[in-house]
PDB file of C-alpha atoms in Angstrom:
ATOM      1  CA  MET A   1      50.981 113.086  74.183  1.00  0.00           C
ATOM      2  CA  GLY A   2      51.762 115.239  71.349  1.00  0.00           C
ATOM      3  CA  LYS A   3      50.764 112.577  68.590  1.00  0.00           C
ATOM      4  CA  LEU A   4      47.133 111.869  70.611  1.00  0.00           C
ATOM      5  CA  TYR A   5      46.724 115.472  70.855  1.00  0.00           C
ATOM      6  CA  GLU A   6      47.023 116.200  66.823  1.00  0.00           C
ATOM      7  CA  ARG A   7      44.978 113.734  66.098  1.00  0.00           C
ATOM      8  CA  THR A   8      42.611 114.988  67.987  1.00  0.00           C
ATOM      9  CA  ARG A   9      42.886 118.268  67.130  1.00  0.00           C
ATOM     10  CA  LYS A  10      42.089 116.919  63.479  1.00  0.00           C
ATOM     11  CA  SER A  11      39.165 115.037  64.465  1.00  0.00           C
ATOM     12  CA  VAL A  12      37.659 117.937  66.094  1.00  0.00           C
ATOM     13  CA  ASP A  13      38.548 120.178  62.832  1.00  0.00           C
ATOM     14  CA  SER A  14      36.368 117.994  61.072  1.00  0.00           C
ATOM     15  CA  GLY A  15      33.593 117.850  63.393  1.00  0.00           C
ATOM     16  CA  ASP A  16      34.232 114.905  65.522  1.00  0.00           C
ATOM     17  CA  PHE A  17      34.670 114.986  68.932  1.00  0.00           C
ATOM     18  CA  SER A  18      34.313 111.516  70.190  1.00  0.00           C
ATOM     19  CA  ALA A  19      38.508 112.131  70.974  1.00  0.00           C
ATOM     20  CA  LEU A  20      38.135 114.459  73.451  1.00  0.00           C
ATOM     21  CA  ALA A  21      37.876 112.481  76.345  1.00  0.00           C
ATOM     22  CA  ASP A  22      40.566 109.970  75.461  1.00  0.00           C
ATOM     23  CA  LEU A  23      42.569 113.340  75.395  1.00  0.00           C
ATOM     24  CA  HIS A  24      41.442 115.149  78.320  1.00  0.00           C
ATOM     25  CA  SER A  25      41.369 111.527  80.493  1.00  0.00           C
ATOM     26  CA  THR A  26      44.919 110.612  79.637  1.00  0.00           C
ATOM     27  CA  SER A  27      46.592 114.566  79.692  1.00  0.00           C
ATOM     28  CA  SER A  28      44.905 114.561  83.448  1.00  0.00           C
ATOM     29  CA  GLY A  29      46.424 111.287  84.379  1.00  0.00           C
ATOM     30  CA  LEU A  30      49.860 111.929  82.986  1.00  0.00           C
ATOM     31  CA  LYS A  31      49.968 115.453  84.250  1.00  0.00           C
ATOM     32  CA  SER A  32      49.527 113.455  87.574  1.00  0.00           C
ATOM     33  CA  LEU A  33      51.949 110.673  87.384  1.00  0.00           C
ATOM     34  CA  CYS A  34      54.510 112.416  85.257  1.00  0.00           C
ATOM     35  CA  THR A  35      55.209 115.916  87.928  1.00  0.00           C
ATOM     36  CA  SER A  36      55.124 112.994  90.966  1.00  0.00           C
ATOM     37  CA  LEU A  37      57.574 111.287  89.386  1.00  0.00           C
ATOM     38  CA  ALA A  38      59.904 114.357  88.785  1.00  0.00           C
ATOM     39  CA  ALA A  39      59.129 116.044  92.259  1.00  0.00           C
ATOM     40  CA  ASP A  40      59.795 112.851  94.126  1.00  0.00           C
ATOM     41  CA  GLY A  41      63.151 111.971  91.808  1.00  0.00           C
ATOM     42  CA  ILE A  42      64.336 115.689  92.593  1.00  0.00           C
ATOM     43  CA  GLU A  43      64.266 114.959  96.539  1.00  0.00           C
ATOM     44  CA  THR A  44      64.993 111.240  96.655  1.00  0.00           C
ATOM     45  CA  CYS A  45      68.608 112.709  93.978  1.00  0.00           C
ATOM     46  CA  ARG A  46      69.023 115.624  97.036  1.00  0.00           C
ATOM     47  CA  ARG A  47      69.061 112.865  99.974  1.00  0.00           C
ATOM     48  CA  ALA A  48      70.947 110.869  98.379  1.00  0.00           C
ATOM     49  CA  LEU A  49      74.180 113.451  97.961  1.00  0.00           C
ATOM     50  CA  GLY A  50      74.496 113.714 101.622  1.00  0.00           C
ATOM     51  CA  GLY A  51      75.463 116.707 103.553  1.00  0.00           C
ATOM     52  CA  HIS A  52      76.179 118.067  99.790  1.00  0.00           C
ATOM     53  CA  GLY A  53      72.514 117.786  99.328  1.00  0.00           C
ATOM     54  CA  PHE A  54      71.427 120.112 101.394  1.00  0.00           C
ATOM     55  CA  GLY A  55      73.857 122.858 100.332  1.00  0.00           C
ATOM     56  CA  GLY A  56      73.411 125.370  97.863  1.00  0.00           C
ATOM     57  CA  GLY A  57      76.220 123.790  95.692  1.00  0.00           C
ATOM     58  CA  SER A  58      74.422 120.942  94.503  1.00  0.00           C
ATOM     59  CA  GLY A  59      72.284 122.883  92.597  1.00  0.00           C
ATOM     60  CA  LEU A  60      69.118 120.771  93.739  1.00  0.00           C
ATOM     61  CA  ILE A  61      67.710 122.989  96.058  1.00  0.00           C
ATOM     62  CA  GLN A  62      67.039 125.662  93.983  1.00  0.00           C
ATOM     63  CA  LEU A  63      65.139 122.978  91.279  1.00  0.00           C
ATOM     64  CA  ASN A  64      63.393 121.510  94.174  1.00  0.00           C
ATOM     65  CA  ASN A  65      62.094 125.087  94.776  1.00  0.00           C
ATOM     66  CA  ASP A  66      61.238 125.502  91.609  1.00  0.00           C
ATOM     67  CA  TYR A  67      59.427 122.062  90.751  1.00  0.00           C
ATOM     68  CA  LEU A  68      57.773 121.448  93.704  1.00  0.00           C
ATOM     69  CA  SER A  69      54.525 123.799  93.099  1.00  0.00           C
ATOM     70  CA  LYS A  70      54.058 121.138  89.599  1.00  0.00           C
ATOM     71  CA  PRO A  71      52.307 118.718  91.421  1.00  0.00           C
ATOM     72  CA  THR A  72      49.407 121.082  92.614  1.00  0.00           C
ATOM     73  CA  VAL A  73      49.082 123.838  90.140  1.00  0.00           C
ATOM     74  CA  GLU A  74      47.315 123.278  86.616  1.00  0.00           C
ATOM     75  CA  GLY A  75      45.419 120.992  88.233  1.00  0.00           C
ATOM     76  CA  ASP A  76      45.520 119.140  91.944  1.00  0.00           C
ATOM     77  CA  ASN A  77      47.934 115.638  91.821  1.00  0.00           C
ATOM     78  CA  TRP A  78      44.763 114.139  93.834  1.00  0.00           C
ATOM     79  CA  MET A  79      42.083 116.015  92.371  1.00  0.00           C
ATOM     80  CA  ILE A  80      42.947 115.685  87.800  1.00  0.00           C
ATOM     81  CA  THR A  81      42.951 111.854  88.862  1.00  0.00           C
ATOM     82  CA  GLN A  82      39.259 111.126  89.141  1.00  0.00           C
ATOM     83  CA  GLN A  83      39.249 112.706  85.936  1.00  0.00           C
ATOM     84  CA  ALA A  84      40.774 109.670  85.128  1.00  0.00           C
ATOM     85  CA  ALA A  85      39.052 107.472  86.642  1.00  0.00           C
ATOM     86  CA  ALA A  86      35.570 108.631  85.939  1.00  0.00           C
ATOM     87  CA  TYR A  87      36.572 107.995  82.074  1.00  0.00           C
ATOM     88  CA  LEU A  88      37.919 104.472  83.094  1.00  0.00           C
ATOM     89  CA  ILE A  89      34.464 103.696  84.428  1.00  0.00           C
ATOM     90  CA  LYS A  90      32.282 104.660  81.354  1.00  0.00           C
ATOM     91  CA  LYS A  91      34.763 103.058  79.540  1.00  0.00           C
ATOM     92  CA  ALA A  92      33.943  99.759  81.970  1.00  0.00           C
ATOM     93  CA  THR A  93      30.724 100.162  81.584  1.00  0.00           C
ATOM     94  CA  THR A  94      30.516 100.121  77.590  1.00  0.00           C
ATOM     95  CA  ALA A  95      33.073  97.586  77.556  1.00  0.00           C
ATOM     96  CA  ILE A  96      30.673  95.146  79.874  1.00  0.00           C
ATOM     97  CA  GLU A  97      27.755  96.169  77.603  1.00  0.00           C
ATOM     98  CA  SER A  98      28.937  95.646  74.325  1.00  0.00           C
ATOM     99  CA  PRO A  99      31.766  93.313  75.290  1.00  0.00           C
ATOM    100  CA  ASP A 100      31.814  92.156  71.196  1.00  0.00           C
ATOM    101  CA  SER A 101      31.488  94.756  68.847  1.00  0.00           C
ATOM    102  CA  ASN A 102      34.930  96.312  67.889  1.00  0.00           C
ATOM    103  CA  ALA A 103      37.173  97.969  69.791  1.00  0.00           C
ATOM    104  CA  THR A 104      36.828 102.420  69.231  1.00  0.00           C
ATOM    105  CA  ASP A 105      40.410 102.786  70.541  1.00  0.00           C
ATOM    106  CA  GLY A 106      43.625 101.322  72.409  1.00  0.00           C
ATOM    107  CA  THR A 107      41.857 101.532  75.801  1.00  0.00           C
ATOM    108  CA  ASP A 108      38.403  99.520  74.826  1.00  0.00           C
ATOM    109  CA  LYS A 109      40.735  97.116  73.618  1.00  0.00           C
ATOM    110  CA  ILE A 110      42.139  96.677  76.433  1.00  0.00           C
ATOM    111  CA  LEU A 111      39.569  96.265  78.695  1.00  0.00           C
ATOM    112  CA  LYS A 112      37.230  93.833  76.173  1.00  0.00           C
ATOM    113  CA  ASP A 113      40.685  91.722  76.093  1.00  0.00           C
ATOM    114  CA  TYR A 114      40.535  91.298  79.754  1.00  0.00           C
ATOM    115  CA  LEU A 115      36.573  90.857  79.789  1.00  0.00           C
ATOM    116  CA  LYS A 116      37.294  87.935  76.829  1.00  0.00           C
ATOM    117  CA  ALA A 117      40.359  86.335  78.942  1.00  0.00           C
ATOM    118  CA  GLN A 118      38.190  86.635  82.354  1.00  0.00           C
ATOM    119  CA  LYS A 119      35.286  84.472  80.098  1.00  0.00           C
ATOM    120  CA  TYR A 120      37.540  82.038  78.735  1.00  0.00           C
ATOM    121  CA  SER A 121      40.522  80.258  79.772  1.00  0.00           C
ATOM    122  CA  ASP A 122      42.729  83.407  80.601  1.00  0.00           C
ATOM    123  CA  LYS A 123      41.633  83.751  84.162  1.00  0.00           C
ATOM    124  CA  VAL A 124      44.818  82.216  85.845  1.00  0.00           C
ATOM    125  CA  ASN A 125      47.370  83.640  83.142  1.00  0.00           C
ATOM    126  CA  LYS A 126      50.737  84.764  84.722  1.00  0.00           C
ATOM    127  CA  TYR A 127      52.984  86.821  82.131  1.00  0.00           C
ATOM    128  CA  ASP A 128      56.691  86.108  82.330  1.00  0.00           C
ATOM    129  CA  VAL A 129      58.029  89.504  83.000  1.00  0.00           C
ATOM    130  CA  LEU A 130      61.491  88.685  83.749  1.00  0.00           C
ATOM    131  CA  HIS A 131      62.395  87.302  80.359  1.00  0.00           C
ATOM    132  CA  ASN A 132      59.697  89.289  77.724  1.00  0.00           C
ATOM    133  CA  ASP A 133      59.651  92.705  77.331  1.00  0.00           C
ATOM    134  CA  GLN A 134      55.836  92.277  75.607  1.00  0.00           C
ATOM    135  CA  ALA A 135      54.595  90.725  78.612  1.00  0.00           C
ATOM    136  CA  ILE A 136      55.556  93.533  80.975  1.00  0.00           C
ATOM    137  CA  VAL A 137      53.291  96.063  79.191  1.00  0.00           C
ATOM    138  CA  ASP A 138      50.485  93.440  78.867  1.00  0.00           C
ATOM    139  CA  ALA A 139      51.105  92.624  82.880  1.00  0.00           C
ATOM    140  CA  PHE A 140      50.628  96.869  83.239  1.00  0.00           C
ATOM    141  CA  GLU A 141      47.523  96.757  80.923  1.00  0.00           C
ATOM    142  CA  ARG A 142      46.000  94.011  82.500  1.00  0.00           C
ATOM    143  CA  ARG A 143      46.506  95.134  85.744  1.00  0.00           C
ATOM    144  CA  ALA A 144      45.264  98.825  84.351  1.00  0.00           C
ATOM    145  CA  ALA A 145      42.086  97.060  83.092  1.00  0.00           C
ATOM    146  CA  ASP A 146      41.363  94.650  86.234  1.00  0.00           C
ATOM    147  CA  LEU A 147      41.315  98.270  88.485  1.00  0.00           C
ATOM    148  CA  SER A 148      39.060  99.647  85.869  1.00  0.00           C
ATOM    149  CA  PHE A 149      36.270  96.961  86.619  1.00  0.00           C
ATOM    150  CA  LYS A 150      36.782  97.015  90.466  1.00  0.00           C
ATOM    151  CA  ALA A 151      36.033 100.352  90.721  1.00  0.00           C
ATOM    152  CA  TYR A 152      32.758  99.878  87.805  1.00  0.00           C
ATOM    153  CA  GLU A 153      32.138  97.182  90.097  1.00  0.00           C
ATOM    154  CA  GLU A 154      32.497  99.722  93.470  1.00  0.00           C
ATOM    155  CA  ARG A 155      30.641 103.101  92.135  1.00  0.00           C
ATOM    156  CA  ILE A 156      28.108 101.704  89.323  1.00  0.00           C
ATOM    157  CA  ILE A 157      26.866  98.071  90.575  1.00  0.00           C
ATOM    158  CA  LYS A 158      27.785  98.769  94.778  1.00  0.00           C
ATOM    159  CA  LYS A 159      26.509 102.561  94.056  1.00  0.00           C
ATOM    160  CA  ARG A 160      28.964 103.705  96.917  1.00  0.00           C
ATOM    161  CA  SER A 161      29.444 106.911  96.614  1.00  0.00           C
ATOM    162  CA  TRP A 162      32.252 109.084  94.804  1.00  0.00           C
ATOM    163  CA  ASN A 163      34.110 110.663  97.873  1.00  0.00           C
ATOM    164  CA  SER A 164      33.991 106.992  99.165  1.00  0.00           C
ATOM    165  CA  LEU A 165      36.508 105.992  96.646  1.00  0.00           C
ATOM    166  CA  LEU A 166      39.006 108.634  96.059  1.00  0.00           C
ATOM    167  CA  ILE A 167      41.729 106.747  97.386  1.00  0.00           C
ATOM    168  CA  GLN A 168      40.548 103.957  94.977  1.00  0.00           C
ATOM    169  CA  LEU A 169      40.541 105.863  92.110  1.00  0.00           C
ATOM    170  CA  HIS A 170      43.543 107.884  92.527  1.00  0.00           C
ATOM    171  CA  LYS A 171      45.282 104.549  92.581  1.00  0.00           C
ATOM    172  CA  LEU A 172      42.812 103.674  89.038  1.00  0.00           C
ATOM    173  CA  SER A 173      44.691 106.729  87.376  1.00  0.00           C
ATOM    174  CA  ARG A 174      47.948 106.351  88.652  1.00  0.00           C
ATOM    175  CA  ALA A 175      47.676 102.297  87.168  1.00  0.00           C
ATOM    176  CA  GLN A 176      46.814 103.584  83.739  1.00  0.00           C
ATOM    177  CA  SER A 177      48.946 106.663  83.282  1.00  0.00           C
ATOM    178  CA  GLN A 178      51.910 104.021  84.461  1.00  0.00           C
ATOM    179  CA  ALA A 179      50.597 101.282  81.260  1.00  0.00           C
ATOM    180  CA  VAL A 180      50.355 104.349  79.232  1.00  0.00           C
ATOM    181  CA  LEU A 181      54.415 105.237  79.502  1.00  0.00           C
ATOM    182  CA  VAL A 182      56.016 101.574  79.789  1.00  0.00           C
ATOM    183  CA  SER A 183      53.215 100.837  76.459  1.00  0.00           C
ATOM    184  CA  ASN A 184      54.850 104.255  74.757  1.00  0.00           C
ATOM    185  CA  PHE A 185      58.437 103.208  76.056  1.00  0.00           C
ATOM    186  CA  HIS A 186      58.386  99.529  74.261  1.00  0.00           C
ATOM    187  CA  ALA A 187      56.808 101.208  71.818  1.00  0.00           C
ATOM    188  CA  ALA A 188      59.159 103.344  70.729  1.00  0.00           C
ATOM    189  CA  LEU A 189      61.862 100.855  71.584  1.00  0.00           C
ATOM    190  CA  THR A 190      60.705  98.718  68.989  1.00  0.00           C
ATOM    191  CA  SER A 191      59.908 100.734  66.142  1.00  0.00           C
ATOM    192  CA  TYR A 192      63.375 103.187  66.318  1.00  0.00           C
ATOM    193  CA  THR A 193      65.388 101.668  63.945  1.00  0.00           C
ATOM    194  CA  THR A 194      68.606 104.542  64.096  1.00  0.00           C
ATOM    195  CA  LEU A 195      69.940 103.904  67.208  1.00  0.00           C
ATOM    196  CA  SER A 196      72.775 101.699  67.967  1.00  0.00           C
ATOM    197  CA  PRO A 197      72.728  98.274  69.013  1.00  0.00           C
ATOM    198  CA  VAL A 198      74.898  99.353  72.176  1.00  0.00           C
ATOM    199  CA  THR A 199      72.167 102.267  72.841  1.00  0.00           C
ATOM    200  CA  LYS A 200      69.535 100.126  72.169  1.00  0.00           C
ATOM    201  CA  SER A 201      70.956  97.995  74.704  1.00  0.00           C
ATOM    202  CA  VAL A 202      71.360 100.014  77.452  1.00  0.00           C
ATOM    203  CA  LEU A 203      67.925 101.787  77.162  1.00  0.00           C
ATOM    204  CA  TRP A 204      65.968  98.195  76.872  1.00  0.00           C
ATOM    205  CA  ASP A 205      67.761  98.455  80.457  1.00  0.00           C
ATOM    206  CA  LEU A 206      66.218 101.588  81.597  1.00  0.00           C
ATOM    207  CA  PHE A 207      63.083 100.174  80.310  1.00  0.00           C
ATOM    208  CA  ARG A 208      63.041  97.107  82.118  1.00  0.00           C
ATOM    209  CA  LEU A 209      64.537  99.083  85.148  1.00  0.00           C
ATOM    210  CA  PHE A 210      61.290 101.344  85.459  1.00  0.00           C
ATOM    211  CA  SER A 211      59.062  99.026  84.550  1.00  0.00           C
ATOM    212  CA  LEU A 212      59.877  96.366  87.016  1.00  0.00           C
ATOM    213  CA  HIS A 213      61.005  98.827  89.567  1.00  0.00           C
ATOM    214  CA  THR A 214      57.360 100.124  89.270  1.00  0.00           C
ATOM    215  CA  MET A 215      56.077  96.507  89.183  1.00  0.00           C
ATOM    216  CA  ASP A 216      57.925  95.825  92.446  1.00  0.00           C
ATOM    217  CA  LEU A 217      55.902  98.755  94.460  1.00  0.00           C
ATOM    218  CA  GLU A 218      52.624  97.815  93.022  1.00  0.00           C
ATOM    219  CA  ALA A 219      53.092  94.024  93.178  1.00  0.00           C
ATOM    220  CA  ARG A 220      50.027  93.244  95.028  1.00  0.00           C
ATOM    221  CA  GLU A 221      47.685  95.038  92.631  1.00  0.00           C
ATOM    222  CA  PHE A 222      49.639  92.875  89.371  1.00  0.00           C
ATOM    223  CA  TYR A 223      49.126  89.948  91.609  1.00  0.00           C
ATOM    224  CA  ASN A 224      45.832  90.700  92.251  1.00  0.00           C
ATOM    225  CA  SER A 225      44.959  91.170  88.489  1.00  0.00           C
ATOM    226  CA  ASN A 226      46.372  87.556  87.855  1.00  0.00           C
ATOM    227  CA  GLY A 227      49.100  89.378  85.740  1.00  0.00           C
ATOM    228  CA  VAL A 228      52.535  88.454  87.760  1.00  0.00           C
ATOM    229  CA  SER A 229      53.202  85.162  89.610  1.00  0.00           C
ATOM    230  CA  ASN A 230      53.729  85.496  93.382  1.00  0.00           C
ATOM    231  CA  THR A 231      57.399  83.252  92.721  1.00  0.00           C
ATOM    232  CA  GLN A 232      58.201  86.169  89.883  1.00  0.00           C
ATOM    233  CA  LEU A 233      57.097  88.950  91.897  1.00  0.00           C
ATOM    234  CA  ASP A 234      59.570  87.730  94.772  1.00  0.00           C
ATOM    235  CA  ALA A 235      62.403  87.655  91.936  1.00  0.00           C
ATOM    236  CA  LEU A 236      61.828  91.528  91.327  1.00  0.00           C
ATOM    237  CA  PRO A 237      64.519  92.905  93.783  1.00  0.00           C
ATOM    238  CA  SER A 238      67.167  90.649  92.345  1.00  0.00           C
ATOM    239  CA  ARG A 239      66.619  91.359  89.141  1.00  0.00           C
ATOM    240  CA  ILE A 240      66.483  94.964  89.944  1.00  0.00           C
ATOM    241  CA  GLN A 241      69.739  94.999  91.217  1.00  0.00           C
ATOM    242  CA  ASP A 242      71.326  93.249  88.034  1.00  0.00           C
ATOM    243  CA  LEU A 243      69.563  96.026  85.990  1.00  0.00           C
ATOM    244  CA  MET A 244      70.710  98.997  88.043  1.00  0.00           C
ATOM    245  CA  ALA A 245      74.568  97.371  88.061  1.00  0.00           C
ATOM    246  CA  SER A 246      74.024  97.092  84.294  1.00  0.00           C
ATOM    247  CA  LEU A 247      73.089 100.841  84.223  1.00  0.00           C
ATOM    248  CA  ARG A 248      75.583 102.282  86.532  1.00  0.00           C
ATOM    249  CA  PRO A 249      78.361 102.900  83.933  1.00  0.00           C
ATOM    250  CA  HIS A 250      75.977 104.437  81.586  1.00  0.00           C
ATOM    251  CA  ALA A 251      74.400 106.342  84.326  1.00  0.00           C
ATOM    252  CA  VAL A 252      76.358 109.910  83.805  1.00  0.00           C
ATOM    253  CA  LYS A 253      75.831 109.643  79.788  1.00  0.00           C
ATOM    254  CA  LEU A 254      72.792 109.447  80.092  1.00  0.00           C
ATOM    255  CA  VAL A 255      72.226 112.588  82.162  1.00  0.00           C
ATOM    256  CA  ASP A 256      74.368 114.181  79.660  1.00  0.00           C
ATOM    257  CA  SER A 257      72.273 112.772  77.226  1.00  0.00           C
ATOM    258  CA  TRP A 258      69.544 115.592  78.169  1.00  0.00           C
ATOM    259  CA  MET A 259      72.791 118.272  77.111  1.00  0.00           C
ATOM    260  CA  VAL A 260      71.382 120.607  80.323  1.00  0.00           C
ATOM    261  CA  PRO A 261      73.674 123.255  80.360  1.00  0.00           C
ATOM    262  CA  ASP A 262      75.833 124.078  83.466  1.00  0.00           C
ATOM    263  CA  TYR A 263      74.738 127.632  83.856  1.00  0.00           C
ATOM    264  CA  LEU A 264      71.367 126.062  83.882  1.00  0.00           C
ATOM    265  CA  LEU A 265      72.450 123.008  86.580  1.00  0.00           C
ATOM    266  CA  ASP A 266      73.396 125.641  88.585  1.00  0.00           C
ATOM    267  CA  SER A 267      75.566 122.813  89.997  1.00  0.00           C
ATOM    268  CA  ALA A 268      78.822 122.554  91.608  1.00  0.00           C
ATOM    269  CA  LEU A 269      78.204 119.103  91.508  1.00  0.00           C
ATOM    270  CA  GLY A 270      77.130 118.263  88.664  1.00  0.00           C
ATOM    271  CA  ARG A 271      79.570 120.564  86.323  1.00  0.00           C
ATOM    272  CA  TYR A 272      80.482 119.156  83.415  1.00  0.00           C
ATOM    273  CA  ASP A 273      84.478 119.241  84.278  1.00  0.00           C
ATOM    274  CA  GLY A 274      83.821 118.023  87.036  1.00  0.00           C
ATOM    275  CA  LYS A 275      85.504 120.574  88.889  1.00  0.00           C
ATOM    276  CA  VAL A 276      83.574 120.003  91.745  1.00  0.00           C
ATOM    277  CA  TYR A 277      85.580 121.957  94.932  1.00  0.00           C
ATOM    278  CA  GLU A 278      87.405 124.026  93.031  1.00  0.00           C
ATOM    279  CA  ASP A 279      83.645 125.283  92.289  1.00  0.00           C
ATOM    280  CA  LEU A 280      82.316 124.999  95.593  1.00  0.00           C
ATOM    281  CA  PHE A 281      85.314 127.375  96.774  1.00  0.00           C
ATOM    282  CA  HIS A 282      84.538 129.891  93.904  1.00  0.00           C
ATOM    283  CA  ARG A 283      80.995 129.608  95.651  1.00  0.00           C
ATOM    284  CA  ALA A 284      81.927 129.797  99.134  1.00  0.00           C
ATOM    285  CA  HIS A 285      84.645 132.526  99.316  1.00  0.00           C
ATOM    286  CA  ARG A 286      84.437 135.125  96.312  1.00  0.00           C
ATOM    287  CA  LEU A 287      81.028 134.957  95.355  1.00  0.00           C
ATOM    288  CA  ASN A 288      79.452 135.420  98.635  1.00  0.00           C
ATOM    289  CA  PRO A 289      79.191 139.129  99.395  1.00  0.00           C
ATOM    290  CA  LEU A 290      79.515 138.453 103.215  1.00  0.00           C
ATOM    291  CA  ASN A 291      83.444 137.509 102.313  1.00  0.00           C
ATOM    292  CA  ARG A 292      84.298 141.120 101.442  1.00  0.00           C
ATOM    293  CA  VAL A 293      82.714 142.310 104.962  1.00  0.00           C
ATOM    294  CA  THR A 294      84.746 141.773 108.152  1.00  0.00           C
ATOM    295  CA  PHE A 295      82.097 142.444 111.125  1.00  0.00           C
ATOM    296  CA  ASN A 296      83.326 143.972 114.080  1.00  0.00           C
ATOM    297  CA  PRO A 297      83.125 141.079 117.166  1.00  0.00           C
ATOM    298  CA  ARG A 298      83.515 143.957 119.577  1.00  0.00           C
ATOM    299  CA  TYR A 299      79.920 144.150 120.882  1.00  0.00           C
ATOM    300  CA  TRP A 300      80.528 147.358 122.972  1.00  0.00           C
ATOM    301  CA  GLU A 301      81.955 149.140 120.568  1.00  0.00           C
ATOM    302  CA  GLU A 302      80.186 151.362 117.593  1.00  0.00           C
ATOM    303  CA  GLU A 303      81.555 150.566 114.700  1.00  0.00           C
ATOM    304  CA  ILE A 304      79.409 148.013 112.435  1.00  0.00           C
ATOM    305  CA  VAL A 305      82.170 147.161 110.168  1.00  0.00           C
ATOM    306  CA  MET A 306      85.590 147.217 111.210  1.00  0.00           C
ATOM    307  CA  GLY A 307      87.831 149.810 109.469  1.00  0.00           C
ATOM    308  CA  SER A 308      84.723 151.595 108.070  1.00  0.00           C
ATOM    309  CA  GLY A 309      85.962 154.578 110.407  1.00  0.00           C
ATOM    310  CA  ASP A 310      82.084 155.567 110.049  1.00  0.00           C
ATOM    311  CA  GLY A 311      81.385 155.228 114.004  1.00  0.00           C
ATOM    312  CA  GLY A 312      78.503 152.908 113.762  1.00  0.00           C
ATOM    313  CA  LYS A 313      76.456 156.213 111.967  1.00  0.00           C
ATOM    314  CA  GLY A 314      73.659 155.667 109.518  1.00  0.00           C
ATOM    315  CA  VAL A 315      73.203 152.100 111.477  1.00  0.00           C
ATOM    316  CA  LEU A 316      70.022 151.873 113.552  1.00  0.00           C
ATOM    317  CA  SER A 317      70.344 148.355 114.837  1.00  0.00           C
ATOM    318  CA  LYS A 318      73.287 146.084 115.232  1.00  0.00           C
ATOM    319  CA  LEU A 319      70.447 143.107 115.208  1.00  0.00           C
TER     320      LEU A 319
END
């Protein structure tokens, strides 16, 4: 996103505003997808902790409260996906009108490649997503292109009203943004040469886990786009389980790689030194100010705080 902004900024400074629409569409779609992934992920992690996740010692209660506004503020996540979908419908219209012209950007190339595949011999192409990482990227891009042309058909050809397509447009934006994430994840791992072989192997498994888990959730769309066969879709749950087993020994290191300090995490369960129960006791016993006060259980007496000797003076109510 940063590189796209920098390229667009240079183009605008030179008087070329053509890339602004792509920047606006991409940022709108990614804002919606990424904030939803983060908010949903925080809640999933909180629930995974059982009873501890409901307590303040997890750190996730406050984190959830702080982050939960993000899918709504700075552009509601349902509203801004319309921006991304409108752009993709325009790009699909252009691709259909001039399918043989040179692609102007990555999105245009994906749409025109899809049209060529449909026109010639690739109508039943199925990518080998279980054994080929590039095939995973291709399947995501094919699905996004397929949904783009379906939205084009409903809106431009059939003239359906915009409001009647809102759910379909939201799915289109989500598919395009997921394709962007998967494509950039793959490109980063392919181009980085400074990572150790062990680290790179773990990150490739992380790429496959994110991609295949997303594919499993949206299996029908991948199948309808002729990107992934039913046989491979049926094999995804088993493959995902294998990837989770492979990544589990590295889970703590992957999280620690973000270097979130303890004071910011504010979690007894997630402490770097592992002193979970010591910190839970410290929070409940020493940091809770109520533990420094002993209330009088004898409701018929005037004294509120035992030992204060004030006879309840200055207290307006016991409630």
